[in-house]
Amino acid sequence: MIQKLNIGVMGCASIAERSMIPAIQAVPGVKLVAVASRSIKKAEQFAEKFNCKPIEGYEALLEQSDIDAVYMPLPTGLHHEWIIRSLEAHKHVLAEKSIASNYSSAVQMVELAKNKQLMLMENYMFQYHSQHRFVLDLLKKQAIGDVRIFRADFAFPPLPENNFRYDDQVGGGALMDCAGYTVRAVHFIMGDTFRVKAAHLFMDAKSGTNIYGAAFLDNGNGVSAQVGFGMDHFYKCSYEIWGSKGIITAHRAYTPRPDYSPLVTLEKQDGKHEFQRHPDNHFIGSVNEFVRAISEKDFSKHYHDILLQSKTLEDIRTLSA
Ligand SMILES: NC(=O)c1ccc[n+]([C@@H]2O[C@H](COP(=O)([O-])OP(=O)(O)OC[C@H]3O[C@@H](n4cnc5c(N)ncnc54)[C@H](OP(=O)(O)O)[C@@H]3O)[C@@H](O)[C@H]2O)c1
């Protein structure tokens, strides 16, 4: 059992400021020690706000001997280099999604983490929101009979043109940014056996990256899944499980704020039942899981999830070519 996990943040990202640093600071047994940025000015602003040490440059963060783990909210295209360097510096890593630009990168990162007996986790925090336990419980109770099809969607309207999500050089694109949620939802809710059978990615000529797409998966045992994702859409953030006797829908599946009560509906022959679930802070849930897995040296599920996730995203890219 570790006494205290000292964390350093690599990159003064918006997700770190809004959600993840407050979560890190809310979890007992974890201490935010330092924040690193390419710009010392930015690091100082974060450090003042969160009462920790400012550091200029990511390499300098890894030289800090009092840091056990790195939280990495860098764009996906920078993950490979900095995850490998963090693991080499003997730090556990919690990396933002998508953790890997391709499957071969995921394999290399996981192999190194395994060899060094370090935690490597991809931050799909929605999995730690209690609304999904409610859904899984309904499924267990056969509330909708036998599942026939699972549908997951995550998309949002266009972002400012200079957002890194339009830059393929740093791992942009809707496949890395949006499809990941839907693919993780398929495996998390329905199980690991789903594989991609068909896929489509729309390439935007202006930005040179993919800005939306869809895919069809099946589990080889009569259940299929459809995923839709994009960065040029009306906002959608849901999944639906359609069974022989009803439909369950999680309406705000991936991004409920900590003060938001997400709606889960159950439609049956006798009508539509609405369950306004209680608010939950899945950012804290994710940090708790990171700490638990390190304390118990329980790394293998996370290694497995990273490999399955990156292989599935790569299959979507390959099949859509
Ligand atoms: N899990 C979630 O719910 C969730 C939600 C939103 C975002 N994310 C993920 O978190 C990561 C960051 O997203 P964000 O929206 O917070 O982005 P952001 O505000 O643009 O932050 C990205 C940070 O990466 C660093 N960086 C280094 N090189 C960069 C480059 N060439 N271009 C852009 N940034 C560079 C910058 O930090 P310095 O300038 O300080 O070095 C920047 O602040 C992404 O991987 C995204 O997918 C996850």
Coordinates of C-alpha atoms and ligand atoms in Angstrom, one line a residue:
M1 CA 0.0 0.0 0.0
I2 CA 1.5 3.4 -1.1
Q3 CA 1.4 6.1 1.6
K4 CA 1.0 9.1 -0.8
L5 CA 1.0 9.3 -4.6
N6 CA 2.8 12.4 -5.8
I7 CA 1.5 13.5 -9.2
G8 CA 3.0 15.9 -11.7
V9 CA 0.9 17.3 -14.6
M10 CA 2.5 17.4 -18.1
G11 CA 0.9 20.3 -20.0
C12 CA -1.4 23.1 -18.8
A13 CA -4.4 21.8 -20.7
S14 CA -8.0 23.0 -20.4
I15 CA -9.2 19.6 -19.2
A16 CA -6.5 19.6 -16.5
E17 CA -7.6 23.0 -15.2
R18 CA -11.3 22.5 -15.4
S19 CA -11.7 19.0 -14.2
M20 CA -8.7 16.7 -13.6
I21 CA -6.5 18.8 -11.2
P22 CA -9.5 19.6 -9.0
A23 CA -10.2 15.8 -9.0
I24 CA -6.5 15.0 -8.2
Q25 CA -6.7 17.5 -5.3
A26 CA -9.9 16.0 -4.0
V27 CA -8.7 12.4 -3.7
P28 CA -7.1 11.5 -0.3
G29 CA -3.7 9.8 -0.7
V30 CA -2.8 11.9 -3.7
K31 CA -0.8 15.1 -3.9
L32 CA -0.4 17.5 -6.8
V33 CA 3.3 18.3 -6.6
A34 CA 4.0 20.2 -9.9
V35 CA 2.7 21.4 -13.2
A36 CA 4.9 21.6 -16.3
S37 CA 4.3 23.6 -19.4
R38 CA 6.3 24.6 -22.5
S39 CA 5.8 28.1 -21.2
I40 CA 7.0 28.9 -17.7
K41 CA 4.4 31.8 -17.5
K42 CA 1.6 29.3 -18.1
A43 CA 3.0 26.9 -15.5
E44 CA 3.3 29.7 -13.0
Q45 CA -0.4 30.7 -13.5
F46 CA -1.5 27.0 -12.9
A47 CA 0.9 26.7 -10.0
E48 CA -0.5 29.7 -8.3
K49 CA -4.1 28.6 -8.8
F50 CA -3.4 25.1 -7.6
N51 CA -0.7 25.7 -5.0
C52 CA 2.1 23.6 -6.5
K53 CA 5.5 23.9 -8.2
P54 CA 5.7 25.4 -11.7
I55 CA 8.2 23.7 -14.1
E56 CA 9.3 24.8 -17.5
G57 CA 9.5 21.9 -20.0
Y58 CA 8.2 18.3 -19.8
E59 CA 11.7 16.8 -19.5
A60 CA 12.3 18.8 -16.3
L61 CA 9.1 17.4 -14.8
L62 CA 10.5 13.8 -15.3
E63 CA 13.7 14.8 -13.5
Q64 CA 11.8 15.5 -10.3
S65 CA 12.5 12.7 -7.9
D66 CA 9.6 13.5 -5.7
I67 CA 7.1 12.7 -8.5
D68 CA 5.7 9.1 -8.6
A69 CA 3.2 9.6 -11.4
V70 CA 2.4 11.8 -14.4
Y71 CA -1.0 13.0 -15.5
M72 CA -0.7 13.7 -19.2
P73 CA -3.3 15.8 -21.0
L74 CA -1.2 16.4 -24.1
P75 CA -2.7 15.9 -27.6
T76 CA -2.6 12.2 -28.7
G77 CA 0.2 12.7 -31.2
L78 CA 2.6 13.7 -28.4
H79 CA 1.7 10.7 -26.1
H80 CA 4.1 8.1 -27.5
E81 CA 7.3 10.1 -26.9
W82 CA 6.3 11.4 -23.5
I83 CA 4.7 8.2 -22.2
I84 CA 7.8 6.2 -23.1
R85 CA 10.0 8.9 -21.5
S86 CA 7.8 9.0 -18.4
L87 CA 7.9 5.2 -18.0
E88 CA 11.7 5.2 -18.6
A89 CA 11.9 7.8 -15.8
H90 CA 10.0 5.2 -13.6
K91 CA 6.7 7.2 -13.3
H92 CA 3.2 5.7 -13.5
V93 CA 1.1 7.4 -16.2
L94 CA -2.5 8.5 -16.5
A95 CA -2.8 9.7 -20.1
E96 CA -5.7 11.4 -21.7
K97 CA -7.7 9.7 -24.4
S98 CA -6.8 8.6 -27.1
I99 CA -3.7 7.3 -25.5
A100 CA -2.1 5.9 -28.7
S101 CA -2.1 7.1 -32.3
N102 CA -1.9 3.5 -33.5
Y103 CA -1.8 -0.1 -32.3
S104 CA 1.9 -0.5 -32.7
S105 CA 2.5 2.5 -30.4
A106 CA 0.1 1.1 -27.8
V107 CA 1.9 -2.3 -27.9
Q108 CA 5.3 -0.6 -27.3
M109 CA 3.9 1.5 -24.4
V110 CA 2.1 -1.4 -22.7
E111 CA 5.2 -3.7 -23.1
L112 CA 7.4 -1.1 -21.4
A113 CA 4.9 -0.5 -18.6
K114 CA 4.7 -4.2 -18.1
N115 CA 8.4 -4.7 -17.9
K116 CA 8.8 -1.9 -15.5
Q117 CA 5.8 -2.9 -13.4
L118 CA 4.2 0.6 -13.8
M119 CA 0.6 1.6 -14.2
L120 CA -0.5 2.9 -17.6
M121 CA -4.1 4.0 -17.8
E122 CA -6.2 5.7 -20.5
N123 CA -8.5 8.3 -19.1
Y124 CA -11.9 7.4 -20.2
M125 CA -13.4 8.6 -17.0
F126 CA -17.1 8.1 -18.0
Q127 CA -16.7 4.5 -17.0
Y128 CA -16.5 5.5 -13.4
H129 CA -19.9 7.3 -13.4
S130 CA -22.5 5.5 -11.4
Q131 CA -25.2 5.9 -14.1
H132 CA -23.5 3.0 -16.0
R133 CA -23.7 0.7 -13.0
F134 CA -27.4 1.4 -13.0
V135 CA -27.6 0.4 -16.7
L136 CA -25.5 -2.7 -16.2
D137 CA -27.8 -3.7 -13.4
L138 CA -30.9 -3.3 -15.6
L139 CA -29.2 -5.5 -18.2
K140 CA -28.4 -8.1 -15.5
K141 CA -32.0 -8.2 -14.5
Q142 CA -33.0 -8.8 -18.1
A143 CA -35.0 -5.6 -18.1
I144 CA -35.0 -5.5 -21.9
G145 CA -34.8 -9.2 -22.6
D146 CA -32.0 -10.3 -24.9
V147 CA -29.8 -7.6 -26.4
R148 CA -30.0 -7.3 -30.2
I149 CA -28.1 -4.1 -30.9
F150 CA -26.0 -1.5 -29.2
R151 CA -25.7 2.1 -30.5
A152 CA -23.3 4.7 -29.3
D153 CA -22.9 8.3 -30.5
F154 CA -20.5 11.1 -29.6
A155 CA -20.3 14.2 -31.7
F156 CA -20.2 18.0 -31.3
P157 CA -20.4 21.2 -33.5
P158 CA -17.2 22.6 -35.1
L159 CA -14.4 24.0 -32.9
P160 CA -12.2 27.0 -33.7
E161 CA -10.0 26.2 -36.7
N162 CA -6.8 26.5 -34.7
N163 CA -7.8 23.7 -32.2
F164 CA -5.3 20.8 -32.3
R165 CA -8.1 18.4 -33.1
Y166 CA -7.9 19.6 -36.7
D167 CA -4.1 19.0 -36.9
D168 CA -3.1 15.5 -37.9
Q169 CA 0.5 16.2 -37.0
V170 CA -0.5 16.1 -33.3
G171 CA -2.9 13.2 -33.6
G172 CA -6.1 15.2 -34.3
G173 CA -9.2 13.9 -36.0
A174 CA -12.6 12.7 -34.9
L175 CA -11.4 9.0 -34.8
M176 CA -8.9 9.8 -32.1
D177 CA -11.1 12.4 -30.3
C178 CA -14.7 11.2 -30.6
A179 CA -14.9 7.6 -31.8
G180 CA -12.9 6.6 -28.8
Y181 CA -15.8 7.2 -26.5
T182 CA -18.2 5.1 -28.5
V183 CA -15.8 2.2 -29.0
R184 CA -14.9 2.2 -25.3
A185 CA -18.7 2.2 -24.6
V186 CA -19.2 -0.9 -26.8
H187 CA -16.6 -2.9 -24.9
F188 CA -17.3 -1.5 -21.5
I189 CA -21.1 -2.1 -21.6
M190 CA -21.3 -5.0 -24.0
G191 CA -18.0 -6.9 -23.6
D192 CA -14.7 -7.3 -25.2
T193 CA -15.7 -9.6 -28.1
F194 CA -16.9 -6.9 -30.5
R195 CA -14.8 -6.5 -33.7
V196 CA -15.1 -4.0 -36.5
K197 CA -16.8 -5.3 -39.7
A198 CA -17.3 -2.0 -41.6
A199 CA -16.3 1.6 -41.2
H200 CA -16.4 5.0 -42.8
L201 CA -14.3 8.1 -42.1
F202 CA -15.0 11.4 -43.8
M203 CA -11.8 13.3 -44.6
D204 CA -12.1 17.1 -44.5
A205 CA -10.1 18.6 -47.4
K206 CA -9.6 21.9 -45.6
S207 CA -8.0 20.6 -42.4
G208 CA -6.7 17.4 -44.0
T209 CA -8.0 15.2 -41.1
N210 CA -11.1 13.1 -40.5
I211 CA -14.0 15.0 -39.0
Y212 CA -16.7 12.4 -38.8
G213 CA -17.4 8.7 -39.3
A214 CA -19.3 5.6 -38.3
A215 CA -18.6 1.9 -37.8
F216 CA -20.4 -1.4 -37.5
L217 CA -19.1 -4.1 -35.1
D218 CA -20.4 -7.5 -34.0
N219 CA -19.5 -10.0 -31.3
G220 CA -19.7 -13.1 -33.6
N221 CA -22.7 -14.3 -31.5
G222 CA -25.7 -12.5 -32.9
V223 CA -25.3 -9.1 -31.3
S224 CA -24.1 -6.1 -33.3
A225 CA -23.1 -2.5 -32.5
Q226 CA -23.1 0.8 -34.4
V227 CA -21.0 3.8 -33.5
G228 CA -21.3 7.3 -34.9
F229 CA -18.9 10.1 -34.1
G230 CA -17.8 13.5 -35.4
M231 CA -16.8 17.2 -35.0
D232 CA -19.3 18.7 -37.4
H233 CA -22.6 17.7 -35.9
F234 CA -25.4 18.7 -33.6
Y235 CA -24.3 17.6 -30.1
K236 CA -25.0 14.0 -29.2
C237 CA -23.5 12.0 -26.3
S238 CA -25.5 8.9 -25.8
Y239 CA -25.9 5.1 -26.1
E240 CA -28.9 2.9 -26.6
I241 CA -29.3 -0.8 -25.9
W242 CA -32.1 -2.3 -27.9
G243 CA -33.3 -5.7 -26.7
S244 CA -36.1 -8.2 -27.5
K245 CA -38.4 -6.6 -24.8
G246 CA -37.3 -3.0 -24.5
I247 CA -34.8 -0.2 -25.0
I248 CA -32.4 1.4 -22.5
T249 CA -31.0 4.8 -23.3
A250 CA -28.3 6.7 -21.5
H251 CA -28.8 10.3 -22.7
R252 CA -25.7 12.0 -21.4
A253 CA -23.4 9.0 -21.3
Y254 CA -19.8 10.4 -21.6
T255 CA -19.6 14.0 -20.4
P256 CA -22.0 14.7 -17.5
R257 CA -20.6 17.4 -15.3
P258 CA -20.2 16.6 -11.6
D259 CA -23.4 18.5 -10.7
Y260 CA -25.5 17.1 -13.5
S261 CA -28.2 14.4 -13.1
P262 CA -28.0 12.3 -16.2
L263 CA -31.2 10.7 -17.6
V264 CA -31.5 7.0 -18.2
T265 CA -34.7 5.8 -19.9
L266 CA -36.3 2.4 -20.1
E267 CA -38.9 1.8 -22.8
K268 CA -41.1 -1.2 -22.6
Q269 CA -44.5 -2.4 -23.8
D270 CA -46.1 -0.7 -20.8
G271 CA -44.6 2.7 -21.5
K272 CA -41.5 4.8 -20.9
H273 CA -39.8 5.0 -17.5
E274 CA -37.5 7.9 -16.7
F275 CA -34.7 7.6 -14.2
Q276 CA -33.0 10.8 -13.3
R277 CA -29.7 9.5 -11.9
H278 CA -27.9 11.3 -9.2
P279 CA -24.9 13.5 -10.0
D280 CA -21.5 11.9 -9.8
N281 CA -17.9 13.1 -10.3
H282 CA -16.3 10.7 -12.7
F283 CA -13.1 12.7 -12.8
I284 CA -12.6 11.8 -9.1
G285 CA -13.7 8.2 -9.9
S286 CA -11.0 7.9 -12.5
V287 CA -8.3 9.3 -10.1
N288 CA -9.5 6.8 -7.5
E289 CA -9.2 4.0 -9.9
F290 CA -5.6 5.1 -10.9
V291 CA -4.6 5.1 -7.2
R292 CA -6.4 1.8 -6.4
A293 CA -4.7 0.0 -9.3
I294 CA -1.2 1.3 -8.3
S295 CA -1.8 0.4 -4.6
E296 CA -2.9 -3.1 -5.5
K297 CA -0.4 -3.5 -8.5
D298 CA -3.5 -4.3 -10.5
F299 CA -2.3 -3.2 -13.9
S300 CA -3.4 -5.9 -16.4
K301 CA -7.0 -4.8 -17.0
H302 CA -5.8 -1.4 -18.0
Y303 CA -3.1 -2.8 -20.3
H304 CA -5.7 -5.0 -21.9
D305 CA -8.2 -2.1 -22.4
I306 CA -5.5 0.1 -24.0
L307 CA -4.6 -2.6 -26.5
L308 CA -8.2 -3.5 -27.4
Q309 CA -9.1 0.2 -27.7
S310 CA -6.2 1.1 -30.0
K311 CA -6.7 -2.0 -32.1
T312 CA -10.4 -1.3 -32.6
L313 CA -9.7 2.4 -33.6
E314 CA -7.0 1.2 -36.0
D315 CA -9.4 -1.3 -37.5
I316 CA -11.9 1.5 -38.1
R317 CA -9.2 3.5 -39.9
T318 CA -8.0 0.5 -42.0
L319 CA -11.5 -0.6 -43.0
S320 CA -12.6 2.9 -44.0
A321 CA -9.6 3.4 -46.3
Ligands
LIG1 N1 -11.3 12.6 -20.9 C1 -12.0 13.7 -21.2 O1 -13.2 13.8 -20.9 C2 -11.4 14.7 -22.0 C3 -12.0 15.9 -22.3 C4 -11.4 16.9 -23.0 C5 -10.1 16.6 -23.5 N2 -9.5 15.4 -23.3 C6 -8.2 15.1 -23.8 O2 -7.3 15.8 -23.1 C7 -6.2 16.2 -24.0 C8 -6.1 17.7 -24.0 O3 -7.4 18.3 -24.4 P1 -7.7 19.8 -24.1 O4 -9.0 20.1 -24.7 O5 -7.6 20.1 -22.6 O6 -6.6 20.6 -24.9 P2 -5.7 21.9 -24.6 O7 -6.4 22.8 -23.7 O8 -5.4 22.4 -26.0 O9 -4.4 21.3 -23.9 C9 -3.4 20.6 -24.6 C10 -2.1 20.9 -23.9 O10 -1.1 20.2 -24.5 C11 0.1 20.9 -24.5 N3 0.7 20.9 -25.9 C12 2.0 20.5 -26.1 N4 2.2 20.6 -27.4 C13 1.1 21.0 -28.1 C14 0.8 21.2 -29.4 N5 1.6 21.1 -30.4 N6 -0.5 21.6 -29.7 C15 -1.4 21.8 -28.7 N7 -1.1 21.6 -27.4 C16 0.1 21.2 -27.0 C17 -0.2 22.4 -24.1 O11 0.3 22.5 -22.8 P3 1.5 23.6 -22.5 O12 1.4 24.7 -23.5 O13 1.2 24.0 -21.1 O14 2.8 22.8 -22.6 C18 -1.7 22.4 -24.1 O15 -2.2 23.2 -23.0 C19 -6.6 15.6 -25.4 O16 -5.9 14.4 -25.5 C20 -8.1 15.4 -25.3 O17 -8.5 14.3 -26.1 C21 -10.1 14.5 -22.5

